[in-house]
PDB file of C-alpha atoms in Angstrom:
ATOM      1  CA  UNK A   1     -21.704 -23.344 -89.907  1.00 55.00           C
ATOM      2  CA  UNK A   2     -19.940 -25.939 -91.745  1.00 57.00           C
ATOM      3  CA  UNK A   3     -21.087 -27.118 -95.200  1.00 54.00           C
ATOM      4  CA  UNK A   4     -19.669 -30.303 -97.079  1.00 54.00           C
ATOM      5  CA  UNK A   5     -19.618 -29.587-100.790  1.00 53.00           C
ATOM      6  CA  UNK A   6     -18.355 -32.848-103.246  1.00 50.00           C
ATOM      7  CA  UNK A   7     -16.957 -34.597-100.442  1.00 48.00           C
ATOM      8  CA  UNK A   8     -16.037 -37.741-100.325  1.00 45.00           C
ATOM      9  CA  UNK A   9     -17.643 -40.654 -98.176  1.00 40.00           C
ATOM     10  CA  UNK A  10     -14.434 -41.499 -96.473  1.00 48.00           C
ATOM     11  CA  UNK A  11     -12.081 -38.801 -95.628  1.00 47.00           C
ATOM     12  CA  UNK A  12      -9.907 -38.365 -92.469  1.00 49.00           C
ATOM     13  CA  UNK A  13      -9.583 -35.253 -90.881  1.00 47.00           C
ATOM     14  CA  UNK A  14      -6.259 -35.029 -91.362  1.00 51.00           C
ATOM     15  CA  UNK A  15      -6.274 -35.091 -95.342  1.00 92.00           C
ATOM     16  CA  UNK A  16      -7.292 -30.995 -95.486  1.00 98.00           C
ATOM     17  CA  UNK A  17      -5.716 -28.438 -96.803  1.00 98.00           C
ATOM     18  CA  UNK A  18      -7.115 -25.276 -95.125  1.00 97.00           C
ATOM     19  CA  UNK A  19      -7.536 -21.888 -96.864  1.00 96.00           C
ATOM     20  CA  UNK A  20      -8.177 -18.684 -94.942  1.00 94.00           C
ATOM     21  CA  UNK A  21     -10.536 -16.842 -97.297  1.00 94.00           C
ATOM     22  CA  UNK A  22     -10.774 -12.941 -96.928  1.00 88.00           C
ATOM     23  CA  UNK A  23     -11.217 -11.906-100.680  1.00 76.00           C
ATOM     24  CA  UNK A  24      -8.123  -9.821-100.633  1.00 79.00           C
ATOM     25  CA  UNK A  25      -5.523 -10.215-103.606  1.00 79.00           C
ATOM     26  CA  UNK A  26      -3.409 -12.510-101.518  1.00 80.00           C
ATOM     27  CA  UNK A  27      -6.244 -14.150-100.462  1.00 86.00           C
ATOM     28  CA  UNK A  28      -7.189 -15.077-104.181  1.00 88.00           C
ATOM     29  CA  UNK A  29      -3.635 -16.675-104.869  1.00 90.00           C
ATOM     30  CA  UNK A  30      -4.212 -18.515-101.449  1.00 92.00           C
ATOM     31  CA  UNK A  31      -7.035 -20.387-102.737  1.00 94.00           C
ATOM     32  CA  UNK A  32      -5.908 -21.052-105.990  1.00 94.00           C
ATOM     33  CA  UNK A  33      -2.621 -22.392-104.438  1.00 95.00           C
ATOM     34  CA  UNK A  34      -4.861 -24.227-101.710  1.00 96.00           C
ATOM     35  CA  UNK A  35      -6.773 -25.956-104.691  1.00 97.00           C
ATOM     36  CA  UNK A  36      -3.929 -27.221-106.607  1.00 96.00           C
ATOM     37  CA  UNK A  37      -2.032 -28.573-103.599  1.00 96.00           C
ATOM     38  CA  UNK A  38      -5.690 -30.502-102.084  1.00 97.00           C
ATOM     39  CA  UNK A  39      -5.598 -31.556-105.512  1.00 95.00           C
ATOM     40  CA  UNK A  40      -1.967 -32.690-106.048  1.00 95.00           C
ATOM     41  CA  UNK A  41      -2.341 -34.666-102.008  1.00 95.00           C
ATOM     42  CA  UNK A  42      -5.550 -36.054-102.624  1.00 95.00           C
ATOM     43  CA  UNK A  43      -6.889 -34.260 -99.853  1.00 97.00           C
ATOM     44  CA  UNK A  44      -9.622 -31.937 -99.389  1.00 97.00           C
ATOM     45  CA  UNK A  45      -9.789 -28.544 -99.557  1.00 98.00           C
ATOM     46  CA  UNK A  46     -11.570 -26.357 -96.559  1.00 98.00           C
ATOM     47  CA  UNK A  47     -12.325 -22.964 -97.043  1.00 98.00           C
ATOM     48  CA  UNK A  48     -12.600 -20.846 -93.991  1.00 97.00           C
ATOM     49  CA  UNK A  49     -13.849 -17.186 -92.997  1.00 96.00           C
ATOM     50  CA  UNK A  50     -14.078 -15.713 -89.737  1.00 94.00           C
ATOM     51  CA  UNK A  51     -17.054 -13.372 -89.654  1.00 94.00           C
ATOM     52  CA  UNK A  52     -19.371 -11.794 -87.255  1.00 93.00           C
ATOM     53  CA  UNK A  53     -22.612 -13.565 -85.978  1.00 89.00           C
ATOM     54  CA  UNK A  54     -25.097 -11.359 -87.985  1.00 90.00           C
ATOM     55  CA  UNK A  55     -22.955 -11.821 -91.152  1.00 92.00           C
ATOM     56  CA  UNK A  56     -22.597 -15.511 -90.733  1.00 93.00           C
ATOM     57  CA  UNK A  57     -25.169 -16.587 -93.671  1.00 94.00           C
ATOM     58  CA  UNK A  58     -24.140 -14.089 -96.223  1.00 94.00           C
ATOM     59  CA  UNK A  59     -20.532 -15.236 -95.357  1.00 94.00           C
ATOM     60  CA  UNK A  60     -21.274 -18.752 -95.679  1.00 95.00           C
ATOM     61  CA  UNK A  61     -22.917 -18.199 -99.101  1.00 95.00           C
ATOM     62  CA  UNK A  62     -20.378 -16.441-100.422  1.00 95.00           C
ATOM     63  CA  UNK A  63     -18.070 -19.640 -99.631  1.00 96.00           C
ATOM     64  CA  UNK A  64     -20.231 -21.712-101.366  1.00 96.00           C
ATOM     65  CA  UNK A  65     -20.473 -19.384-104.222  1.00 95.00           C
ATOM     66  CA  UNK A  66     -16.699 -19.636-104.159  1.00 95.00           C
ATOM     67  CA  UNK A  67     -16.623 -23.821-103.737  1.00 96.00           C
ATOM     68  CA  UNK A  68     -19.184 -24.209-106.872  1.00 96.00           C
ATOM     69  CA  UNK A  69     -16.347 -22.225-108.645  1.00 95.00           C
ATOM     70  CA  UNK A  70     -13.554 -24.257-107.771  1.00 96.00           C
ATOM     71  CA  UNK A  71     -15.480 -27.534-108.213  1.00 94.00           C
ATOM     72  CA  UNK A  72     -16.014 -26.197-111.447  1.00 95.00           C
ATOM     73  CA  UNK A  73     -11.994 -26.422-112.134  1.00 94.00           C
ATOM     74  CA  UNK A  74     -11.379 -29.373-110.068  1.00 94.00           C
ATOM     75  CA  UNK A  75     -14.238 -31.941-110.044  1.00 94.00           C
ATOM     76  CA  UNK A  76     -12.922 -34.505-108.218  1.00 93.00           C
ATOM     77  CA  UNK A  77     -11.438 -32.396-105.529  1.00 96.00           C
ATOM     78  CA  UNK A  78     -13.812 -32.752-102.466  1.00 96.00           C
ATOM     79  CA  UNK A  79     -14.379 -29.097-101.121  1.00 97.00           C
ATOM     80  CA  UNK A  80     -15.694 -27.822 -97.923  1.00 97.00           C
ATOM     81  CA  UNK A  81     -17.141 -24.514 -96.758  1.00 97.00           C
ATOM     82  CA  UNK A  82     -16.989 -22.859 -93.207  1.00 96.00           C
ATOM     83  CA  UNK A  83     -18.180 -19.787 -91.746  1.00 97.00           C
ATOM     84  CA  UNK A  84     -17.284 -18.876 -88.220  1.00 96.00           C
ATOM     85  CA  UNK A  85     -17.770 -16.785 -86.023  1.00 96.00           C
ATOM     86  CA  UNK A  86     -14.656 -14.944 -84.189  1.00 95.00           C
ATOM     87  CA  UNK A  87     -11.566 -13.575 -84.797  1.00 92.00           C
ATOM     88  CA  UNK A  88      -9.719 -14.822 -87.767  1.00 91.00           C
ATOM     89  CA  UNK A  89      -6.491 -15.594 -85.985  1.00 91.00           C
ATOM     90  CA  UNK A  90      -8.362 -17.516 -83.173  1.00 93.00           C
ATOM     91  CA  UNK A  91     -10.754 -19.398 -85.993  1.00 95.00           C
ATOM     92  CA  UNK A  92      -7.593 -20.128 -88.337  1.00 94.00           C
ATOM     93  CA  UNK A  93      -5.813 -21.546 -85.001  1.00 94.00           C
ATOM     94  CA  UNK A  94      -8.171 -23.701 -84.148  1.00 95.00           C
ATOM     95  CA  UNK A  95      -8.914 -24.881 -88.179  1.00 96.00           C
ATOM     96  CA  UNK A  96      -5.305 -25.994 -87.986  1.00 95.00           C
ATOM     97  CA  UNK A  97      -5.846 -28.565 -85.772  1.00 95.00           C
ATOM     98  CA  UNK A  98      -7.710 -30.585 -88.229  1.00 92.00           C
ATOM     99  CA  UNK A  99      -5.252 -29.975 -91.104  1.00 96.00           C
ATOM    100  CA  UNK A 100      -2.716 -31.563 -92.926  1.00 96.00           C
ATOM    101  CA  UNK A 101      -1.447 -27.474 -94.353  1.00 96.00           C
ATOM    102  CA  UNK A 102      -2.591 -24.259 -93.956  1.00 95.00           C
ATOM    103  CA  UNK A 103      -2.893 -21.732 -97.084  1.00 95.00           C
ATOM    104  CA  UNK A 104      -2.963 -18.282 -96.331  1.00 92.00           C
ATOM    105  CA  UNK A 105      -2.688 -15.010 -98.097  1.00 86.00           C
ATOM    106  CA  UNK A 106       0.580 -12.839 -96.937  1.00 71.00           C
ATOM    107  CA  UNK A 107      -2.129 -10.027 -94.895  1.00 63.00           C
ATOM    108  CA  UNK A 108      -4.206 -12.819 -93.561  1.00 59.00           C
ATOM    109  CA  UNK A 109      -2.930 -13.373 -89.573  1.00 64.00           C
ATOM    110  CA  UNK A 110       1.207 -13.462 -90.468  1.00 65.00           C
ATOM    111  CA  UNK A 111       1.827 -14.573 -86.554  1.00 72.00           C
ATOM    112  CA  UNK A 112       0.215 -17.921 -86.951  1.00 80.00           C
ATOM    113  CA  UNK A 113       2.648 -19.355 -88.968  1.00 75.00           C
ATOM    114  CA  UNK A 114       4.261 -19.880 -84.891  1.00 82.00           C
ATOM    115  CA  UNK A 115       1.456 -21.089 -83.295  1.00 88.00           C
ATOM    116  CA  UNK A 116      -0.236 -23.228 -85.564  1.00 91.00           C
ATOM    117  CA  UNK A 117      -0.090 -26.945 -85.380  1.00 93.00           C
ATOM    118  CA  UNK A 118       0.447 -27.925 -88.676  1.00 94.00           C
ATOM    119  CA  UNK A 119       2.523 -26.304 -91.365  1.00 93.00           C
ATOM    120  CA  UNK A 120       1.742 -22.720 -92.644  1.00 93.00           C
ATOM    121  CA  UNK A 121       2.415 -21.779 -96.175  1.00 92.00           C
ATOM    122  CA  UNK A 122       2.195 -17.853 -96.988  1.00 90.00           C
ATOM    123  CA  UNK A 123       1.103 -16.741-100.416  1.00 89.00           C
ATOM    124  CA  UNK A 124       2.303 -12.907-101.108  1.00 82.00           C
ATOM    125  CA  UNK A 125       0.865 -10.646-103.713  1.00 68.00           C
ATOM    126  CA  UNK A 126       3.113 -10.532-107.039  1.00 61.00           C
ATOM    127  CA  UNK A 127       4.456  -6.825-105.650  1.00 49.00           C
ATOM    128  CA  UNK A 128       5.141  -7.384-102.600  1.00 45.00           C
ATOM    129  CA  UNK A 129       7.605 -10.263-103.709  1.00 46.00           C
ATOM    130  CA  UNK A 130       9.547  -6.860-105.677  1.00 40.00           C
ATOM    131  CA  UNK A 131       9.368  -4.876-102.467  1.00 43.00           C
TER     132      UNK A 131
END
């Protein structure tokens, strides 16, 4: 389920900046890095969850919940929500085929940095950066 929230009429499907979302600490600087690099490239900004079938709705909602707040900082920065179902690793391989970047948090699928086809940048948590 894919859900267009303040998007532009003319984007190309190259100008995203993907975000895997899992709500984990990392996962939270992800998107907040995510957003202020779609902002600073004029591109979009997709926000993407792998989830199981039966949770796909609540999953999706709680990515819109999540858009509403970033459109909230950025207004002009088109934003779009996905829920899939699958694997993260396979869903987040396949998202970066459509992607200018990837933004993901340093727990969220470390080995696709490899295999995806665009460039991967890896947020860590503040203490693992000490560790």
């Amino acid at each position: 389920m894919t859900r267009p929230l303040f998007a532009p009429l003319e984007q190309t499907s190259r100008d995203v900046v993907v975000v895997g979302v899992s709500y984990s600490e990392c996962s939270r600087g992800a998107i907040v890095f995510g957003a202020d690099e779609a902002y600073r490239r004029g591109a979009a900004l997709r926000l993407v969850q792998a989830c199981e079938p039966p949770e796909q709705d609540s999953t999706q909602s709680g990515l819109d919940t999540l858009a509403m707040m970033i459109h909230a900082e950025y207004p002009w920065l088109p934003v779009i929500t996905c829920a899939r179902p699958g694997r993260a690793e396979e869903v987040l391989l396949q998202e970066s085929a459509q992607a200018t970047l990837m933004v993901l948090g340093s727990q969220e699928c470390q080995a696709l940095a490899g295999a995806a086809a665009c460039p991967v940048i890896r947020i860590q948590h503040r203490h693992e950066a000490l560790a």
